Amino acid sequence: MRFDVITLFPELFAPHFVHGVTRRAFESKQIDVRLWALRDFGDPPHSRVDDRPYGGGPGMVLLAQPLERALAAIRADRAEDAPAPLVNFSPAGESLRQSVVAEFASGSGAILLCARYEGVDQRFIEHRVDRELSIGDYVLSGGELPALILLDAVARLQPGVLGDSRSHEQDSFSAGLLDCPHYSRPTTLDADHGGASVPEVLLSGNHAAIDRWRRDRALTLTITRRPELIARARADGQLTGPDEAALLRSTSSKL
Ligand code: 4HQ
C-alpha cells in the first residue's frame, strides 16, 4: 500500500521508518511512504503556503491553492484507478480507533494532509478532504504526529511485522478490550517492589487456565477503567458466557 504525506516538515518522518518492529514494513515498501514538501507548491515569489485569516484574529491558515497543487501532483503520480482517500487530521475528526486502523491496514493507502497553524482553508476541506481523523481531545501544533501514529498502527498489522503472527490477534484492542498485565523474570522481586511475586497460574504450565486468567484480567481492567469498551464488545458479540461470568464476579467483588 502507498501513503503520500503532505507536510511542511518532511524531516520529522524519516526516523520513524528505520527503527523498531515497524521498520520492516517501511523498508520493504510493504508500506510505501512518499513525502511531499508543501513548500515546493507555495505561491511565488517566496513559496507562501499560509496567510492571515479573513475576519482577523490570531494565527495563520494554510492556503487552498498550494494544497491544490500538491494534491494534483500526488494524484498524477499515483495514476490511480480508484482515487486514494485524502485524510486530514483535526480534533474535529472521527476518533482514530483500532477499527479505523484495521480499515487502513487492509486498504491500498491514502493521502495524509498534515496541517500546521490554525488549520486549512475550509473550502479545501469541503471540496477535497474525504475523511477527518482525530487522535484525541487535545490541541497539537501540527498533523505530523497524528499521521505517524496512523502509520505506526497500520504498519504493525502488516503480515510479518510482529514476530508471532498471533501477536496482534491477542492485542487487547482486537477484542476491543484493554490488555491483561504481563510479567517476566524473576518470579520474586526484591523488597523495593514489595517482594511481589508472579501470579501462580502463569507458572503452572496449564495453558487453558492461563488463557482464562488473562481474559478475566483484561475484562476486569476494562470494566473498571473503560466500561464503554465492554458495552461495545458486548454489542459486537465479542463476549462469551465465561466472559460475562467473569464480569459479574468482578462487579460484585468491586475490584
Ligand atoms: N490538530 N488529532 C492539526 C490536532 C489534532 C488532533 C491541531 C490538527 C492543529 C494544525 N489532529 N492542526 N488532536 O490537535 O488530530
mmCIF file of C-alpha atoms and ligand atoms in Angstrom:
data_model
loop_
_atom_site.group_PDB
_atom_site.id
_atom_site.type_symbol
_atom_site.label_atom_id
_atom_site.label_comp_id
_atom_site.label_asym_id
_atom_site.label_seq_id
_atom_site.Cartn_x
_atom_site.Cartn_y
_atom_site.Cartn_z
ATOM 1 C CA MET A 1 0.000 0.000 0.000
ATOM 2 C CA ARG A 2 1.066 3.571 -0.574
ATOM 3 C CA PHE A 3 0.739 6.620 1.673
ATOM 4 C CA ASP A 4 1.505 10.097 0.329
ATOM 5 C CA VAL A 5 2.095 12.688 3.051
ATOM 6 C CA ILE A 6 1.706 16.445 2.561
ATOM 7 C CA THR A 7 3.745 18.311 5.176
ATOM 8 C CA LEU A 8 5.826 21.428 5.833
ATOM 9 C CA PHE A 9 8.254 19.258 7.845
ATOM 10 C CA PRO A 10 9.150 16.110 5.877
ATOM 11 C CA GLU A 11 12.295 15.662 8.003
ATOM 12 C CA LEU A 12 10.131 14.718 11.007
ATOM 13 C CA PHE A 13 9.242 11.384 9.416
ATOM 14 C CA ALA A 14 12.430 9.524 8.460
ATOM 15 C CA PRO A 15 13.486 8.416 11.971
ATOM 16 C CA HIS A 16 10.178 6.612 12.448
ATOM 17 C CA PHE A 17 10.777 4.398 9.436
ATOM 18 C CA VAL A 18 14.176 2.977 10.428
ATOM 19 C CA HIS A 19 13.614 1.680 13.977
ATOM 20 C CA GLY A 20 11.616 -0.912 15.823
ATOM 21 C CA VAL A 21 9.352 -3.683 14.629
ATOM 22 C CA THR A 22 7.649 -1.463 12.046
ATOM 23 C CA ARG A 23 10.937 -0.816 10.213
ATOM 24 C CA ARG A 24 10.474 -3.992 8.150
ATOM 25 C CA ALA A 25 7.123 -2.782 6.761
ATOM 26 C CA PHE A 26 8.580 0.565 5.674
ATOM 27 C CA GLU A 27 11.981 -0.588 4.411
ATOM 28 C CA SER A 28 10.417 -3.385 2.330
ATOM 29 C CA LYS A 29 7.920 -0.839 0.889
ATOM 30 C CA GLN A 30 5.113 -3.086 2.075
ATOM 31 C CA ILE A 31 4.087 0.372 3.236
ATOM 32 C CA ASP A 32 5.499 2.795 0.687
ATOM 33 C CA VAL A 33 5.532 6.291 2.234
ATOM 34 C CA ARG A 34 6.179 9.249 -0.064
ATOM 35 C CA LEU A 35 6.736 12.662 1.489
ATOM 36 C CA TRP A 36 5.659 15.826 -0.310
ATOM 37 C CA ALA A 37 7.005 19.154 0.981
ATOM 38 C CA LEU A 38 4.131 21.620 0.796
ATOM 39 C CA ARG A 39 6.710 24.433 0.499
ATOM 40 C CA ASP A 40 7.530 23.134 -3.005
ATOM 41 C CA PHE A 41 3.985 24.074 -4.078
ATOM 42 C CA GLY A 42 3.848 27.511 -2.423
ATOM 43 C CA ASP A 43 2.933 30.808 -4.086
ATOM 44 C CA PRO A 44 5.754 32.735 -5.747
ATOM 45 C CA PRO A 45 7.926 34.658 -5.214
ATOM 46 C CA HIS A 46 8.672 33.249 -1.727
ATOM 47 C CA SER A 47 6.720 29.983 -1.790
ATOM 48 C CA ARG A 48 3.989 31.196 0.574
ATOM 49 C CA VAL A 49 1.793 28.438 1.924
ATOM 50 C CA ASP A 50 -0.107 30.388 4.598
ATOM 51 C CA ASP A 51 -1.780 33.734 5.190
ATOM 52 C CA ARG A 52 -3.860 35.617 7.749
ATOM 53 C CA PRO A 53 -7.481 34.578 8.296
ATOM 54 C CA TYR A 54 -10.283 36.704 6.830
ATOM 55 C CA GLY A 55 -12.175 38.291 9.685
ATOM 56 C CA GLY A 56 -8.993 38.784 11.649
ATOM 57 C CA GLY A 57 -7.760 37.007 14.714
ATOM 58 C CA PRO A 58 -4.577 35.254 15.674
ATOM 59 C CA GLY A 59 -2.654 32.691 13.696
ATOM 60 C CA MET A 60 -2.363 31.742 10.069
ATOM 61 C CA VAL A 61 -4.315 29.496 7.700
ATOM 62 C CA LEU A 62 -2.899 27.064 5.124
ATOM 63 C CA LEU A 63 -3.808 28.382 1.677
ATOM 64 C CA ALA A 64 -6.050 26.283 -0.568
ATOM 65 C CA GLN A 65 -4.062 26.865 -3.777
ATOM 66 C CA PRO A 66 -0.688 25.390 -2.702
ATOM 67 C CA LEU A 67 -2.638 22.419 -1.297
ATOM 68 C CA GLU A 68 -4.460 22.028 -4.624
ATOM 69 C CA ARG A 69 -1.148 21.962 -6.494
ATOM 70 C CA ALA A 70 0.372 19.413 -4.102
ATOM 71 C CA LEU A 71 -2.719 17.214 -4.348
ATOM 72 C CA ALA A 72 -2.764 17.399 -8.170
ATOM 73 C CA ALA A 73 0.913 16.359 -8.273
ATOM 74 C CA ILE A 74 0.219 13.412 -5.979
ATOM 75 C CA ARG A 75 -2.870 12.261 -7.867
ATOM 76 C CA ALA A 76 -0.921 12.431 -11.171
ATOM 77 C CA ASP A 77 1.979 10.485 -9.639
ATOM 78 C CA ARG A 78 -0.301 7.802 -8.185
ATOM 79 C CA ALA A 79 -2.111 7.331 -11.529
ATOM 80 C CA GLU A 80 -4.900 5.599 -9.616
ATOM 81 C CA ASP A 81 -7.918 3.704 -10.910
ATOM 82 C CA ALA A 82 -9.745 4.265 -7.630
ATOM 83 C CA PRO A 83 -8.623 7.554 -6.059
ATOM 84 C CA ALA A 84 -7.000 7.164 -2.635
ATOM 85 C CA PRO A 85 -8.868 8.941 0.166
ATOM 86 C CA LEU A 86 -7.481 12.307 1.295
ATOM 87 C CA VAL A 87 -7.278 12.337 5.092
ATOM 88 C CA ASN A 88 -6.919 15.490 7.219
ATOM 89 C CA PHE A 89 -6.026 15.354 10.918
ATOM 90 C CA SER A 90 -8.114 17.574 13.157
ATOM 91 C CA PRO A 91 -9.603 17.489 16.663
ATOM 92 C CA ALA A 92 -12.938 17.834 14.825
ATOM 93 C CA GLY A 93 -12.389 14.465 13.099
ATOM 94 C CA GLU A 94 -13.675 10.977 13.774
ATOM 95 C CA SER A 95 -11.776 9.334 16.653
ATOM 96 C CA LEU A 96 -8.921 7.133 15.457
ATOM 97 C CA ARG A 97 -9.757 3.716 16.900
ATOM 98 C CA GLN A 98 -8.334 0.262 16.196
ATOM 99 C CA SER A 99 -11.284 -0.448 13.854
ATOM 100 C CA VAL A 100 -10.256 2.575 11.733
ATOM 101 C CA VAL A 101 -6.612 1.432 11.803
ATOM 102 C CA ALA A 102 -7.708 -2.028 10.635
ATOM 103 C CA GLU A 103 -9.621 -0.458 7.727
ATOM 104 C CA PHE A 104 -6.475 1.363 6.543
ATOM 105 C CA ALA A 105 -4.332 -1.736 7.144
ATOM 106 C CA SER A 106 -6.467 -3.731 4.729
ATOM 107 C CA GLY A 107 -6.746 -0.926 2.174
ATOM 108 C CA SER A 108 -4.433 0.304 -0.555
ATOM 109 C CA GLY A 109 -3.328 3.542 1.120
ATOM 110 C CA ALA A 110 -4.252 7.181 1.445
ATOM 111 C CA ILE A 111 -3.051 10.746 1.102
ATOM 112 C CA LEU A 112 -2.372 12.246 4.538
ATOM 113 C CA LEU A 113 -2.593 16.012 4.951
ATOM 114 C CA CYS A 114 -0.617 17.325 7.920
ATOM 115 C CA ALA A 115 -1.814 20.849 8.643
ATOM 116 C CA ARG A 116 0.005 23.490 10.711
ATOM 117 C CA TYR A 117 -1.046 26.834 12.220
ATOM 118 C CA GLU A 118 -4.798 27.236 12.784
ATOM 119 C CA GLY A 119 -5.532 24.698 10.055
ATOM 120 C CA VAL A 120 -6.660 24.629 6.442
ATOM 121 C CA ASP A 121 -8.894 26.937 4.368
ATOM 122 C CA GLN A 122 -12.344 25.396 4.903
ATOM 123 C CA ARG A 123 -13.082 25.383 1.159
ATOM 124 C CA PHE A 124 -10.235 22.928 0.566
ATOM 125 C CA ILE A 125 -11.552 20.681 3.347
ATOM 126 C CA GLU A 126 -15.075 20.739 1.947
ATOM 127 C CA HIS A 127 -14.064 20.128 -1.677
ATOM 128 C CA ARG A 128 -11.128 17.761 -1.376
ATOM 129 C CA VAL A 129 -10.874 16.072 2.018
ATOM 130 C CA ASP A 130 -12.590 12.676 2.226
ATOM 131 C CA ARG A 131 -12.081 11.922 5.881
ATOM 132 C CA GLU A 132 -11.035 13.814 9.021
ATOM 133 C CA LEU A 133 -9.443 11.877 11.873
ATOM 134 C CA SER A 134 -8.657 12.929 15.455
ATOM 135 C CA ILE A 135 -6.116 11.197 17.670
ATOM 136 C CA GLY A 136 -7.645 12.677 20.829
ATOM 137 C CA ASP A 137 -9.105 15.642 22.643
ATOM 138 C CA TYR A 138 -6.074 17.909 22.912
ATOM 139 C CA VAL A 139 -4.521 20.518 20.648
ATOM 140 C CA LEU A 140 -1.329 19.771 18.732
ATOM 141 C CA SER A 141 0.830 22.138 16.687
ATOM 142 C CA GLY A 142 0.580 20.019 13.551
ATOM 143 C CA GLY A 143 -0.817 16.916 11.886
ATOM 144 C CA GLU A 144 2.547 15.147 11.540
ATOM 145 C CA LEU A 145 2.345 13.248 14.835
ATOM 146 C CA PRO A 146 -1.217 12.049 14.092
ATOM 147 C CA ALA A 147 -0.034 10.879 10.634
ATOM 148 C CA LEU A 148 2.876 8.996 12.229
ATOM 149 C CA ILE A 149 0.521 7.437 14.761
ATOM 150 C CA LEU A 150 -1.735 6.160 11.987
ATOM 151 C CA LEU A 151 1.268 4.846 10.009
ATOM 152 C CA ASP A 152 2.710 3.099 13.088
ATOM 153 C CA ALA A 153 -0.593 1.452 13.985
ATOM 154 C CA VAL A 154 -1.122 0.331 10.353
ATOM 155 C CA ALA A 155 2.475 -0.916 9.980
ATOM 156 C CA ARG A 156 2.336 -3.267 12.971
ATOM 157 C CA LEU A 157 -0.696 -5.011 11.442
ATOM 158 C CA GLN A 158 1.178 -5.890 8.245
ATOM 159 C CA PRO A 159 1.953 -9.593 7.771
ATOM 160 C CA GLY A 160 5.431 -10.442 9.111
ATOM 161 C CA VAL A 161 5.895 -7.273 11.168
ATOM 162 C CA LEU A 162 5.181 -8.801 14.558
ATOM 163 C CA GLY A 163 7.359 -11.894 15.074
ATOM 164 C CA ASP A 164 4.444 -14.115 16.016
ATOM 165 C CA SER A 165 1.522 -13.804 13.605
ATOM 166 C CA ARG A 166 -0.852 -14.312 16.534
ATOM 167 C CA SER A 167 0.545 -11.296 18.397
ATOM 168 C CA HIS A 168 -1.884 -8.759 17.057
ATOM 169 C CA GLU A 169 -4.836 -11.111 17.339
ATOM 170 C CA GLN A 170 -4.031 -11.175 21.053
ATOM 171 C CA ASP A 171 -3.914 -7.385 21.265
ATOM 172 C CA SER A 172 -6.328 -6.047 23.740
ATOM 173 C CA PHE A 173 -7.982 -3.981 21.061
ATOM 174 C CA SER A 174 -8.509 -6.778 18.561
ATOM 175 C CA ALA A 175 -11.162 -7.979 21.007
ATOM 176 C CA GLY A 176 -11.948 -4.361 21.925
ATOM 177 C CA LEU A 177 -10.551 -4.820 25.450
ATOM 178 C CA LEU A 178 -7.626 -3.399 27.411
ATOM 179 C CA ASP A 179 -4.652 -5.734 27.700
ATOM 180 C CA CYS A 180 -4.053 -8.062 30.656
ATOM 181 C CA PRO A 181 -0.953 -7.430 32.824
ATOM 182 C CA HIS A 182 2.358 -9.034 31.805
ATOM 183 C CA TYR A 183 5.162 -10.497 33.953
ATOM 184 C CA SER A 184 8.682 -11.715 33.349
ATOM 185 C CA ARG A 185 11.664 -12.867 35.417
ATOM 186 C CA PRO A 186 12.478 -13.043 38.236
ATOM 187 C CA THR A 187 9.492 -14.775 39.837
ATOM 188 C CA THR A 188 10.034 -12.706 43.003
ATOM 189 C CA LEU A 189 11.325 -9.129 43.054
ATOM 190 C CA ASP A 190 13.260 -7.580 45.934
ATOM 191 C CA ALA A 191 11.822 -5.611 48.838
ATOM 192 C CA ASP A 192 11.656 -2.266 46.942
ATOM 193 C CA HIS A 193 8.941 -3.831 44.843
ATOM 194 C CA GLY A 194 7.236 -5.234 47.918
ATOM 195 C CA GLY A 195 8.754 -8.663 47.255
ATOM 196 C CA ALA A 196 5.964 -9.109 44.747
ATOM 197 C CA SER A 197 5.739 -12.456 43.015
ATOM 198 C CA VAL A 198 4.165 -13.535 39.764
ATOM 199 C CA PRO A 199 0.564 -14.824 39.710
ATOM 200 C CA GLU A 200 0.849 -18.605 40.303
ATOM 201 C CA VAL A 201 -1.282 -19.586 37.331
ATOM 202 C CA LEU A 202 1.285 -18.089 34.918
ATOM 203 C CA LEU A 203 3.891 -20.554 36.257
ATOM 204 C CA SER A 204 1.514 -23.538 36.142
ATOM 205 C CA GLY A 205 2.032 -24.615 32.537
ATOM 206 C CA ASN A 206 -1.759 -25.014 32.269
ATOM 207 C CA HIS A 207 -2.382 -23.093 29.064
ATOM 208 C CA ALA A 208 -6.164 -23.223 29.228
ATOM 209 C CA ALA A 209 -6.051 -21.806 32.766
ATOM 210 C CA ILE A 210 -3.521 -19.156 31.683
ATOM 211 C CA ASP A 211 -5.707 -18.068 28.744
ATOM 212 C CA ARG A 212 -8.746 -17.834 31.026
ATOM 213 C CA TRP A 213 -6.803 -15.839 33.645
ATOM 214 C CA ARG A 214 -5.559 -13.384 31.021
ATOM 215 C CA ARG A 215 -9.017 -12.934 29.567
ATOM 216 C CA ASP A 216 -10.513 -12.394 33.035
ATOM 217 C CA ARG A 217 -7.873 -9.794 33.910
ATOM 218 C CA ALA A 218 -8.446 -7.987 30.594
ATOM 219 C CA LEU A 219 -12.190 -7.961 31.271
ATOM 220 C CA THR A 220 -11.894 -6.711 34.880
ATOM 221 C CA LEU A 221 -9.405 -3.997 33.908
ATOM 222 C CA THR A 222 -11.645 -2.899 31.038
ATOM 223 C CA ILE A 223 -14.879 -2.797 33.053
ATOM 224 C CA THR A 224 -13.059 -0.759 35.746
ATOM 225 C CA ARG A 225 -11.231 1.768 33.572
ATOM 226 C CA ARG A 226 -13.229 1.871 30.318
ATOM 227 C CA PRO A 227 -16.734 0.483 30.878
ATOM 228 C CA GLU A 228 -17.879 1.863 27.498
ATOM 229 C CA LEU A 229 -15.494 -0.594 25.802
ATOM 230 C CA ILE A 230 -17.278 -3.510 27.497
ATOM 231 C CA ALA A 231 -20.610 -2.212 26.220
ATOM 232 C CA ARG A 232 -19.184 -2.022 22.700
ATOM 233 C CA ALA A 233 -17.563 -5.520 22.873
ATOM 234 C CA ARG A 234 -20.889 -6.929 24.096
ATOM 235 C CA ALA A 235 -22.825 -5.193 21.289
ATOM 236 C CA ASP A 236 -20.269 -6.567 18.790
ATOM 237 C CA GLY A 237 -20.870 -10.126 20.061
ATOM 238 C CA GLN A 238 -17.297 -10.385 21.389
ATOM 239 C CA LEU A 239 -18.227 -11.615 24.899
ATOM 240 C CA THR A 240 -18.809 -15.291 25.710
ATOM 241 C CA GLY A 241 -20.690 -16.874 28.614
ATOM 242 C CA PRO A 242 -17.477 -17.311 30.663
ATOM 243 C CA ASP A 243 -16.617 -13.656 29.900
ATOM 244 C CA GLU A 244 -19.981 -12.490 31.255
ATOM 245 C CA ALA A 245 -19.473 -14.673 34.342
ATOM 246 C CA ALA A 246 -16.055 -13.064 34.943
ATOM 247 C CA LEU A 247 -17.605 -9.604 34.594
ATOM 248 C CA LEU A 248 -20.329 -10.488 37.112
ATOM 249 C CA ARG A 249 -17.656 -11.672 39.589
ATOM 250 C CA SER A 250 -15.583 -8.534 39.098
ATOM 251 C CA THR A 251 -18.510 -6.123 39.566
ATOM 252 C CA SER A 252 -19.802 -7.983 42.629
ATOM 253 C CA SER A 253 -16.301 -8.048 44.214
ATOM 254 C CA LYS A 254 -15.784 -4.272 43.414
ATOM 255 C CA LEU A 255 -12.226 -4.856 42.060
HETATM 256 N N1 4HQ B 1 -4.519 19.348 15.351
HETATM 257 N N2 4HQ B 1 -5.909 14.950 16.304
HETATM 258 C C1 4HQ B 1 -3.569 19.902 13.139
HETATM 259 C C2 4HQ B 1 -4.761 18.400 16.353
HETATM 260 C C3 4HQ B 1 -5.157 17.004 16.033
HETATM 261 C C4 4HQ B 1 -5.677 16.087 16.962
HETATM 262 C C5 4HQ B 1 -4.413 20.748 15.749
HETATM 263 C C6 4HQ B 1 -4.511 19.052 13.921
HETATM 264 C C7 4HQ B 1 -3.526 21.556 14.856
HETATM 265 C C8 4HQ B 1 -2.905 22.175 12.641
HETATM 266 N N3 4HQ B 1 -5.103 16.373 14.864
HETATM 267 N N4 4HQ B 1 -3.767 21.317 13.452
HETATM 268 N N5 4HQ B 1 -5.927 16.283 18.251
HETATM 269 O O1 4HQ B 1 -4.675 18.727 17.507
HETATM 270 O O2 4HQ B 1 -5.561 15.126 15.027
#
